[in-house]
GROMACS .gro file of C-alpha atoms in nm:
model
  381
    1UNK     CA    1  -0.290  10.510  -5.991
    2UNK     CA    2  -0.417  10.826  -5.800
    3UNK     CA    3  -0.084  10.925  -5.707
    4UNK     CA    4   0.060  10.908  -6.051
    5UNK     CA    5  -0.280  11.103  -6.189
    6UNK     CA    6  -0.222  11.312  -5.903
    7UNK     CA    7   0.177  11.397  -5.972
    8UNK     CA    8   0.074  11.457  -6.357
    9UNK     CA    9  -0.152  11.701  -6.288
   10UNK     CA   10   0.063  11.857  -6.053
   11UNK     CA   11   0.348  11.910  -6.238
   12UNK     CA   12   0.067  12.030  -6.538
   13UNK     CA   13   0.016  12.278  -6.340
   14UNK     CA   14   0.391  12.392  -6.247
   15UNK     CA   15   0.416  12.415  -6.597
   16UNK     CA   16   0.142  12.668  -6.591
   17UNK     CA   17   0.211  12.823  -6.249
   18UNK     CA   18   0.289  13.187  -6.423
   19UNK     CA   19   0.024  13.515  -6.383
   20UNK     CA   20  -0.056  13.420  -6.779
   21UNK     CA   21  -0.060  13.022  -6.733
   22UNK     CA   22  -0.418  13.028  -6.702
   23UNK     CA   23  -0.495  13.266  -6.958
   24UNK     CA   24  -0.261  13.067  -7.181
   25UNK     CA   25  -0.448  12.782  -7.100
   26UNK     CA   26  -0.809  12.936  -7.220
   27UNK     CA   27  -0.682  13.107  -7.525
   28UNK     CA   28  -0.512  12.757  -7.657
   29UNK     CA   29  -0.845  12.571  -7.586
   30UNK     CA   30  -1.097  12.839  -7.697
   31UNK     CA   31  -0.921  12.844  -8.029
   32UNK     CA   32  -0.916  12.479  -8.013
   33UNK     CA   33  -1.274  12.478  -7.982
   34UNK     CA   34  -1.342  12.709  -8.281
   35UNK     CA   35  -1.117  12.541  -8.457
   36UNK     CA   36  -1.327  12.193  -8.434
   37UNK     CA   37  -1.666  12.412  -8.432
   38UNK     CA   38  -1.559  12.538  -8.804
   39UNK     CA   39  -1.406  12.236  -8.905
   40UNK     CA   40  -1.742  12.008  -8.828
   41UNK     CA   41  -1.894  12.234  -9.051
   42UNK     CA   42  -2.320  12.298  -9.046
   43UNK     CA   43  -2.591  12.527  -9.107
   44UNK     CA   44  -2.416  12.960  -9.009
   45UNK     CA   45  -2.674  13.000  -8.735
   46UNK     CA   46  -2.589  12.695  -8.558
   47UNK     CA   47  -2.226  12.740  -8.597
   48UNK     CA   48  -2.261  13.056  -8.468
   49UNK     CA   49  -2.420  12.934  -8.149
   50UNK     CA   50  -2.195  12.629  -8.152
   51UNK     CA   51  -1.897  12.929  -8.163
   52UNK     CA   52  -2.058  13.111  -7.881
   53UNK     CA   53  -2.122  12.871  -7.663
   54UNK     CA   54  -1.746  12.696  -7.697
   55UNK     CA   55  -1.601  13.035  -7.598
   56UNK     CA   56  -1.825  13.051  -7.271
   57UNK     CA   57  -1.702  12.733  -7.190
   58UNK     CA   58  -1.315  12.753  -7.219
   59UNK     CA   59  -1.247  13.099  -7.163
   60UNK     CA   60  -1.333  13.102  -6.806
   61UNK     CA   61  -1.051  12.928  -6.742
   62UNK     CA   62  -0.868  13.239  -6.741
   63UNK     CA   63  -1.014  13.355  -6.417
   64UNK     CA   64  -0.922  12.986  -6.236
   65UNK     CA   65  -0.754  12.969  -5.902
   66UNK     CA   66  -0.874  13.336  -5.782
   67UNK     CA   67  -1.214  13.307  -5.936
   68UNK     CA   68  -1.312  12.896  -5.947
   69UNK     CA   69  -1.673  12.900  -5.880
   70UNK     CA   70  -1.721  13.146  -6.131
   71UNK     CA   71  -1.514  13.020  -6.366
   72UNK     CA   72  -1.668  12.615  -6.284
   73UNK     CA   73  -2.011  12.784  -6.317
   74UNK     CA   74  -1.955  12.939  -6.640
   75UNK     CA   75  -1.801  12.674  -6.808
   76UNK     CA   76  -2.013  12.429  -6.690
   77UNK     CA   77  -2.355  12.643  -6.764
   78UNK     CA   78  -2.236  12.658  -7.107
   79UNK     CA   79  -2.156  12.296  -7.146
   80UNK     CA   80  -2.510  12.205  -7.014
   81UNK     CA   81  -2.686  12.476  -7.244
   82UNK     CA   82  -2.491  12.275  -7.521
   83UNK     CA   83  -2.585  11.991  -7.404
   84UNK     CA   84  -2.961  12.089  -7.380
   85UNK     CA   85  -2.940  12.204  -7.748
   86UNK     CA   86  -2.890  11.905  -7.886
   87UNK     CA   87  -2.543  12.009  -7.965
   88UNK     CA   88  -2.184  11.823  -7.906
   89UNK     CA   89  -1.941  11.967  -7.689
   90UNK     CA   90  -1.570  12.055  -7.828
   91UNK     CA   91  -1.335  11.799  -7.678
   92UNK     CA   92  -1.175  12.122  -7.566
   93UNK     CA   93  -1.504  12.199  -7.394
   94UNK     CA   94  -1.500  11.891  -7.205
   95UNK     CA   95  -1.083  11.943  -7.086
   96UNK     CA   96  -1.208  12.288  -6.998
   97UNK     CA   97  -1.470  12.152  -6.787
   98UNK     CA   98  -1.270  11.841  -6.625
   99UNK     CA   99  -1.009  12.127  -6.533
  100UNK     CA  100  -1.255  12.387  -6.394
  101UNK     CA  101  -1.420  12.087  -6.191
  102UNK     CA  102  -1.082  11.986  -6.074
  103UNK     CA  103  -0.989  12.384  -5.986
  104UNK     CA  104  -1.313  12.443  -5.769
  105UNK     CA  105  -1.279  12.141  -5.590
  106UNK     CA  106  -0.885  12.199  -5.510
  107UNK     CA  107  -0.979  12.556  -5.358
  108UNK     CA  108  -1.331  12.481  -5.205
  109UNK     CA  109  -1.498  12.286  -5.019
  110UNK     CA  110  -1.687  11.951  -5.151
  111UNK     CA  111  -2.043  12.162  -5.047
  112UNK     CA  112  -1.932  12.420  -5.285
  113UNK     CA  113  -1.806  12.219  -5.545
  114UNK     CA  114  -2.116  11.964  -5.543
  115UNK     CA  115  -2.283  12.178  -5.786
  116UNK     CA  116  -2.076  12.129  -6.046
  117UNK     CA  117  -2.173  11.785  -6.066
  118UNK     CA  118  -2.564  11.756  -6.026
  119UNK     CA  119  -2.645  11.941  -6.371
  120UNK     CA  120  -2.440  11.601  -6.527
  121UNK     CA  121  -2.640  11.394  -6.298
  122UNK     CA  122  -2.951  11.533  -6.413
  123UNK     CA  123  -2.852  11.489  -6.806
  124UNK     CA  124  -2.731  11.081  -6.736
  125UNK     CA  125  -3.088  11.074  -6.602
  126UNK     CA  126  -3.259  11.207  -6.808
  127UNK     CA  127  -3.036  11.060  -7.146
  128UNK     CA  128  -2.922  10.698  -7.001
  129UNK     CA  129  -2.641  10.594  -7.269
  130UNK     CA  130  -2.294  10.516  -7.241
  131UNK     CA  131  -2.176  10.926  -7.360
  132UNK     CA  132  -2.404  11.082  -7.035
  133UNK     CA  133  -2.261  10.866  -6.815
  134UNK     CA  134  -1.888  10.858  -6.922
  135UNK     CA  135  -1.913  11.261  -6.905
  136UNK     CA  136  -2.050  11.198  -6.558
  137UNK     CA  137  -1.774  11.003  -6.412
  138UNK     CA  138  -1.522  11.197  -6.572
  139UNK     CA  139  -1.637  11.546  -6.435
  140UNK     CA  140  -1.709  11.381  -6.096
  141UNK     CA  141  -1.362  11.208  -6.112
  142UNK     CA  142  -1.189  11.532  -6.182
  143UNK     CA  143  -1.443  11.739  -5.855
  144UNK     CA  144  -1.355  11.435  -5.654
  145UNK     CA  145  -0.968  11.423  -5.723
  146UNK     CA  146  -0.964  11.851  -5.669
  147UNK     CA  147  -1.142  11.780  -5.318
  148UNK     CA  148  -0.904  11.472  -5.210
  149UNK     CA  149  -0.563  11.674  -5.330
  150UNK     CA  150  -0.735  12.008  -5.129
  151UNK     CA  151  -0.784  11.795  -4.806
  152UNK     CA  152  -0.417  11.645  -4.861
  153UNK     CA  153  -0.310  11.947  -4.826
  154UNK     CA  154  -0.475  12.101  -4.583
  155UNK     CA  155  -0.366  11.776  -4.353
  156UNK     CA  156  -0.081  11.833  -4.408
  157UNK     CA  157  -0.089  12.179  -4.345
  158UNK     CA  158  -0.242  12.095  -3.982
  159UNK     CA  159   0.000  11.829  -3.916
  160UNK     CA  160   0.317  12.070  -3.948
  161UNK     CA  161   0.073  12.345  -3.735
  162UNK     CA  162   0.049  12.090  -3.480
  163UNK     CA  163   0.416  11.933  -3.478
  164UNK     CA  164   0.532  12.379  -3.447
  165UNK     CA  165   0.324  12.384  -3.168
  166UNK     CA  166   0.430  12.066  -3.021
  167UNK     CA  167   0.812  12.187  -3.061
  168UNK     CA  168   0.695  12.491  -2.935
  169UNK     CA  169   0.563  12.322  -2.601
  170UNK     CA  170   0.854  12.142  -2.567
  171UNK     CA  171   1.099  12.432  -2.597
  172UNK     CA  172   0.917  12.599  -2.357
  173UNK     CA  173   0.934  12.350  -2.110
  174UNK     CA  174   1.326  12.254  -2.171
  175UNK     CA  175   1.359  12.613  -2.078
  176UNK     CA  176   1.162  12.563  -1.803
  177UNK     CA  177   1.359  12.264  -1.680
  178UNK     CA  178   1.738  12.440  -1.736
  179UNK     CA  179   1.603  12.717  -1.538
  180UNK     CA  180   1.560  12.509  -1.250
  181UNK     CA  181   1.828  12.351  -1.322
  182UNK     CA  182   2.034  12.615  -1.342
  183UNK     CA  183   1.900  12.752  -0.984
  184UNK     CA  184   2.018  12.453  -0.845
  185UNK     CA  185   2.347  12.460  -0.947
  186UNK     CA  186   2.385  12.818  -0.892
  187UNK     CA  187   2.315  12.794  -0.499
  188UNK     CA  188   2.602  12.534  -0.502
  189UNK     CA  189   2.825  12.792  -0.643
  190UNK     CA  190   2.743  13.053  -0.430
  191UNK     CA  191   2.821  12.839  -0.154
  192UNK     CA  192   3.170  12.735  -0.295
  193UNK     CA  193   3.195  13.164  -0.343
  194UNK     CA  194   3.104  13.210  -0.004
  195UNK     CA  195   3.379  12.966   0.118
  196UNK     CA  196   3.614  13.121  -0.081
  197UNK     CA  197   3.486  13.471   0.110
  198UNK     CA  198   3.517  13.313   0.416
  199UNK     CA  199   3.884  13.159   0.395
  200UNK     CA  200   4.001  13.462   0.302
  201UNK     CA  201   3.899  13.681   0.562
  202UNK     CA  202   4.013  13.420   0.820
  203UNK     CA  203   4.374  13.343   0.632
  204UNK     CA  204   4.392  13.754   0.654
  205UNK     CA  205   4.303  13.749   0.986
  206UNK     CA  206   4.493  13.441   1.164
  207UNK     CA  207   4.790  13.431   0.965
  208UNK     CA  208   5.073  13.546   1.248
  209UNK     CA  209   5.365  13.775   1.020
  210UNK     CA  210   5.159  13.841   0.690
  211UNK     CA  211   5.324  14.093   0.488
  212UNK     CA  212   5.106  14.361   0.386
  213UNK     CA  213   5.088  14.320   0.019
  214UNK     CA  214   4.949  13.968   0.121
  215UNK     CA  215   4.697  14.114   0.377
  216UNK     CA  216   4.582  14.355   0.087
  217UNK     CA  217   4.577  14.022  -0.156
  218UNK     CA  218   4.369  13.808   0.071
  219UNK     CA  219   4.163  14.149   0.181
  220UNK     CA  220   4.077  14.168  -0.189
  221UNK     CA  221   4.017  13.818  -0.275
  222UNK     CA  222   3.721  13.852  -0.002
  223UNK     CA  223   3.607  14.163  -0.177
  224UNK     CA  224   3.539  14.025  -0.456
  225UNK     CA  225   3.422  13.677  -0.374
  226UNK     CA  226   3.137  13.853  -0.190
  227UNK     CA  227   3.091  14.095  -0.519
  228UNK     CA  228   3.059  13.789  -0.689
  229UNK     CA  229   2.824  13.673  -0.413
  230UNK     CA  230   2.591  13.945  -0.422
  231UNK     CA  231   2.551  13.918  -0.833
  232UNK     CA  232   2.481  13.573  -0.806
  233UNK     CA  233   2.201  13.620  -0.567
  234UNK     CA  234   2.060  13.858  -0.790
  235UNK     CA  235   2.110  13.590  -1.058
  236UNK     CA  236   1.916  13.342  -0.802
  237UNK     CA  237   1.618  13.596  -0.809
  238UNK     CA  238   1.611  13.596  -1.179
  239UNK     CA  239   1.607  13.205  -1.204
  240UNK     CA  240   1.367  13.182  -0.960
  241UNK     CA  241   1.131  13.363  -1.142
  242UNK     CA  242   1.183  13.199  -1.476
  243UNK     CA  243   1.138  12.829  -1.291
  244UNK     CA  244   0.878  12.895  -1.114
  245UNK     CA  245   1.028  12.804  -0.766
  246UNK     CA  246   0.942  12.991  -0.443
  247UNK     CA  247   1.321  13.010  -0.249
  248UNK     CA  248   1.440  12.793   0.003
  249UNK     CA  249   1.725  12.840   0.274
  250UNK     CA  250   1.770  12.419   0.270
  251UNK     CA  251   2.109  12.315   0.103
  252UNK     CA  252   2.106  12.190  -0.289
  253UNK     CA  253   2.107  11.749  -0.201
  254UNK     CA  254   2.342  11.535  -0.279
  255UNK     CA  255   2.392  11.146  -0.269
  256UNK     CA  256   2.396  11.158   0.069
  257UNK     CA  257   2.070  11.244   0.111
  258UNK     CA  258   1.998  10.926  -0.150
  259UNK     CA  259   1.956  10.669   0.144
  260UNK     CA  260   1.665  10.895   0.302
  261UNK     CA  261   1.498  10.969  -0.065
  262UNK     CA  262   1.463  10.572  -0.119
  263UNK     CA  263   1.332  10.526   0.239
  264UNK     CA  264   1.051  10.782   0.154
  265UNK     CA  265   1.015  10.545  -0.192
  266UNK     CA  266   0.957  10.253   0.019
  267UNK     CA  267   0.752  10.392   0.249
  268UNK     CA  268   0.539  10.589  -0.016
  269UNK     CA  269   0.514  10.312  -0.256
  270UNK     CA  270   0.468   9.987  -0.039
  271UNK     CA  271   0.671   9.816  -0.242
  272UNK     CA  272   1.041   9.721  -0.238
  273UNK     CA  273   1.294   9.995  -0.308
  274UNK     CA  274   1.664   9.873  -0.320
  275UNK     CA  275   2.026  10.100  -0.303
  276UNK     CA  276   2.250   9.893  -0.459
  277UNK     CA  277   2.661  10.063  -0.505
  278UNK     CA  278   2.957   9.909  -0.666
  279UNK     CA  279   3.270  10.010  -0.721
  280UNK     CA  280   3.517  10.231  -0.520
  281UNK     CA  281   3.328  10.483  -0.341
  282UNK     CA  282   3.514  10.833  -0.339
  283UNK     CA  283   3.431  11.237  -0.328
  284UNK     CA  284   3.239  11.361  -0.609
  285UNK     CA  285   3.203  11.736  -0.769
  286UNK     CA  286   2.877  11.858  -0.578
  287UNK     CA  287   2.739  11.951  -0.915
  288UNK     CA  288   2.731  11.600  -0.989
  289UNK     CA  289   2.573  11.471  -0.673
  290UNK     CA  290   2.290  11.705  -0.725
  291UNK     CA  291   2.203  11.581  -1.082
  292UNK     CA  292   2.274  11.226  -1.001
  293UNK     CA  293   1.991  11.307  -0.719
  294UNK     CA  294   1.780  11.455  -0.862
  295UNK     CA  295   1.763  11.227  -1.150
  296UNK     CA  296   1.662  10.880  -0.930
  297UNK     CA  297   1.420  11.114  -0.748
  298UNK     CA  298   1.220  11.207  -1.087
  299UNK     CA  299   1.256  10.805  -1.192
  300UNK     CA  300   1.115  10.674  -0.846
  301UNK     CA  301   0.855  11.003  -0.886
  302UNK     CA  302   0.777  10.793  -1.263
  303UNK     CA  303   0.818  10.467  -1.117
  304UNK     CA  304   0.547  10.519  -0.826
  305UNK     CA  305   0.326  10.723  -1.085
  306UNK     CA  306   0.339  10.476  -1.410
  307UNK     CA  307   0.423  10.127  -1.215
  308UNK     CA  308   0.250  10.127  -0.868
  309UNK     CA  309   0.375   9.831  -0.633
  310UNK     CA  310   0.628   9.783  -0.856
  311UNK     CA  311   0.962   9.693  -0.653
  312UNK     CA  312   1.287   9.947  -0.773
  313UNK     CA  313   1.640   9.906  -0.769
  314UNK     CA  314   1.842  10.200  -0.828
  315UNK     CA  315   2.235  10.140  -0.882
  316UNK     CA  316   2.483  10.399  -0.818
  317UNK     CA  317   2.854  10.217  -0.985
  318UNK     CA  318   3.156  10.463  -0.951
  319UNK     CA  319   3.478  10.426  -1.226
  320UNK     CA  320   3.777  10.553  -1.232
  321UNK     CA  321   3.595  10.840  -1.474
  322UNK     CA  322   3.228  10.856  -1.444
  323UNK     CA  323   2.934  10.787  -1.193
  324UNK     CA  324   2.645  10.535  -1.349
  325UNK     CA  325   2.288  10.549  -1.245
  326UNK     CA  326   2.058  10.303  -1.333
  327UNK     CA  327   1.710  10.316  -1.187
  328UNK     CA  328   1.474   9.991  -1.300
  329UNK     CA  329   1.095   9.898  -1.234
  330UNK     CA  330   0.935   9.527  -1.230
  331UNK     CA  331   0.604   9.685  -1.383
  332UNK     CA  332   0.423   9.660  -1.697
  333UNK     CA  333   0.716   9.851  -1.889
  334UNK     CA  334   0.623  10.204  -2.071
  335UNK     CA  335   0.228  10.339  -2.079
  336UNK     CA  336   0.093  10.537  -2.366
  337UNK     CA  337   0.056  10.829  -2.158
  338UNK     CA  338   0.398  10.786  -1.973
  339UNK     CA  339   0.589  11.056  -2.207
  340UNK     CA  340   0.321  11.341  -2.173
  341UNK     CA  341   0.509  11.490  -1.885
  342UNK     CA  342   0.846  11.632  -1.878
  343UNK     CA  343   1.039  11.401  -1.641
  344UNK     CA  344   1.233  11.245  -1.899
  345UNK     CA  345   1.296  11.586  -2.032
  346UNK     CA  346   1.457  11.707  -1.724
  347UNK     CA  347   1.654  11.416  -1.639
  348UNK     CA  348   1.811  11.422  -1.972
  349UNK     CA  349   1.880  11.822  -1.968
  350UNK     CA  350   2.019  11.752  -1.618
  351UNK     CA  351   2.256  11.527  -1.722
  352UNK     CA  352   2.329  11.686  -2.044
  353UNK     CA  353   2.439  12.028  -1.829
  354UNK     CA  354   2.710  11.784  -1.685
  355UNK     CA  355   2.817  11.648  -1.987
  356UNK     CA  356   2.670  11.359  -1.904
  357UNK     CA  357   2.421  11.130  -2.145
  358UNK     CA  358   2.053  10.956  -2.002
  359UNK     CA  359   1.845  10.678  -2.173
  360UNK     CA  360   1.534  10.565  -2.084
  361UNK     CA  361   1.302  10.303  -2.209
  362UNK     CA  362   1.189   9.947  -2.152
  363UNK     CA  363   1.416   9.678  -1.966
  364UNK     CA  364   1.550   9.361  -2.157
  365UNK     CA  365   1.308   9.148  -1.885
  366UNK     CA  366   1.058   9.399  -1.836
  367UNK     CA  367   1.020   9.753  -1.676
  368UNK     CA  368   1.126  10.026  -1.753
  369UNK     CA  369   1.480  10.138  -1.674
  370UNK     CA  370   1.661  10.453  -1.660
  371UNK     CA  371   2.038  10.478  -1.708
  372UNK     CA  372   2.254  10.772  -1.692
  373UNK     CA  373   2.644  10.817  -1.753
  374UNK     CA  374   2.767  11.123  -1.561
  375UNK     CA  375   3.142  11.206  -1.580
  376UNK     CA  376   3.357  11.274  -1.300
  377UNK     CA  377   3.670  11.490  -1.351
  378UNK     CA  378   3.882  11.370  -1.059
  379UNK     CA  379   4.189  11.600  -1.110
  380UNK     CA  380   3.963  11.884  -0.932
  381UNK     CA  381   3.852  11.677  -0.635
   0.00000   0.00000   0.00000
């Protein structure tokens, strides 16, 4: 029922949503007024006042949104003075002052709009009958449904603040995470650069009968593999600055390194921490060894942090065109607070910058399990 109420006004006051709506609005109901002031008939001095008095309290509405107190307080100081007169209000007197009720409490605040309703209160007191009191509710209703439609609003208007800033956040730190990411994998192309330096020189140098044009070839190749060397580790500075990351002279990891990581697992968590591999082991890009890495290193970091004691197993199974990771927990499964950080963030940019695809979430039996799909492009190894 509110809703409906709610959508009718609302699109009443599309309708009227033009600079002259509301002045439209006043004019139709102040002749309205007059129209059932002269109509009633009565003595000329108290159709006069009655004429007055009408006008105070529907052309007001011509200063509603900008100017709602005023125009509430007007209309409603001349519905009271007719009131106190002994005089009926115009039923466009009483629209007027449901729709300057409903105005203030759309655009302030229920300790502003209050007000509006205690001079009502005061007239059901002091005149108990069914009229006082209808006029009461109704004026009340109208404040009441202004206020709830205002604070609707204004929800929702914090609620799309709040999900900008959340984006916001979480931009921020995706750009964190490809920065690192993209530090990483940098150092293992400057070291595949400064192979190519190196084989260069030394094909140039040990080669017995090289023609000259080949010396000059090889002679350049080296030039400009360590050109490319030297932008690159201006690059590194760069990246290093946007992660975060103080530099290191130890070599990017790769699944090599895996058997040592889950022996620091074990010993760190106390708890059983298994390697399990299937499939054909062969050589991998080392692009994709450092992702695959560094992704079971963030899920035993979440593992130890969210399920302490738990026991892991982490699964590396090599096909004919991708490398699978899954990591899985015994614990409790997920936590409230276990997506507040950005581990699952990085994982998934990590794998994503391989063309890969992660999941993570709770187990069939329990847990929580992380599974990746990296692909491997064989023809290059």
């Amino acid at each position: 029922m509110f809703v409906s109420v709610a959508g009718l006004i609302e699109r009443a006051q599309r309708a009227v949503a033009p600079p002259d709506g509301p002045l439209i609005i006043a004019a139709t109901l102040a002749l309205l007024a007059m129209l059932e002031v002269v109509a009633a008939g009565g003595e000329p001095a108290e159709v006069s006042t009655a004429l007055l008095l009408c006008l105070c309290a529907t052309t007001p509405l011509a200063l509603v949104p900008g100017q709602a107190l005023v125009a509430a307080g007007a209309v409603t100081v001349a519905n009271v003075l007719t009131l106190a007169g002994d005089l009926t209000p115009t039923l466009p007197a009483y629209a007027a002052q449901l729709i300057a009720g409903y105005q203030l409490g759309r655009n302030r605040s229920r300790r502003v709009s209050l007000p509006v309703v205690l001079p009502f209160v005061a007239y059901a007191v002091a005149r108990p009958d069914l009229a006082a009191l209808l006029l009461l509710v109704a004026v009340a209703a109208a404040v009441a449904l202004g206020n709830a439609l205002r604070e609707r609003r204004e929800a929702a208007a914090r609620s799309g603040t709040h999900q900008v800033m959340a984006d916001s956040l979480l931009e921020h730190a995706a750009r964190g995470e490809r920065a690192r990411i993209a530090r990483e994998l940098h150092d293992v192309v400057a070291h595949h650069i400064s192979l190519i330096a190196v084989q260069a020189e030394t094909a140039r140098l040990t080669t017995p009968g090289l023609p000259p044009d080949g010396a000059r070839r090889l002679a350049a190749i080296g030039d400009t593999a360590r050109s490319a060397l030297t932008e690159m580790r201006r690059l590194l500075g760069v990246l290093r600055e946007d992660a975060g990351t103080a530099p290191t002279r130890a070599p990017q990891p790769g699944l090599e390194q895996l058997n040592d990581l889950i022996d620091d697992a074990r010993e760190t968590a106390g708890a059983s921490t298994r390697l399990i591999v299937r499939g054909t082991v062969g050589p991998l890009d080392p692009g994709i060894q450092l992702t695959a890495y560094r992704i079971v290193q963030e899920a035993l970091t979440n593992a130890r942090r969210h399920a302490p004691g738990a026991a892991v197993d982490v699964e590396l199974v090599y096909t004919v065109d991708a490398l699978r990771l899954c990591v899985r927990d015994s614990g409790p499964g997920p936590s409230r607070d276990a997506g507040s950080g950005h581990g699952l963030l990085g994982m998934r940019e990590r794998a994503v910058m391989v063309g890969g695809t992660l999941s993570a979430g709770p187990g069939r039996t329990g847990g929580f399990v992380v599974e990746a799909v990296l692909p491997v492009d064989r023809s290059v190894l």
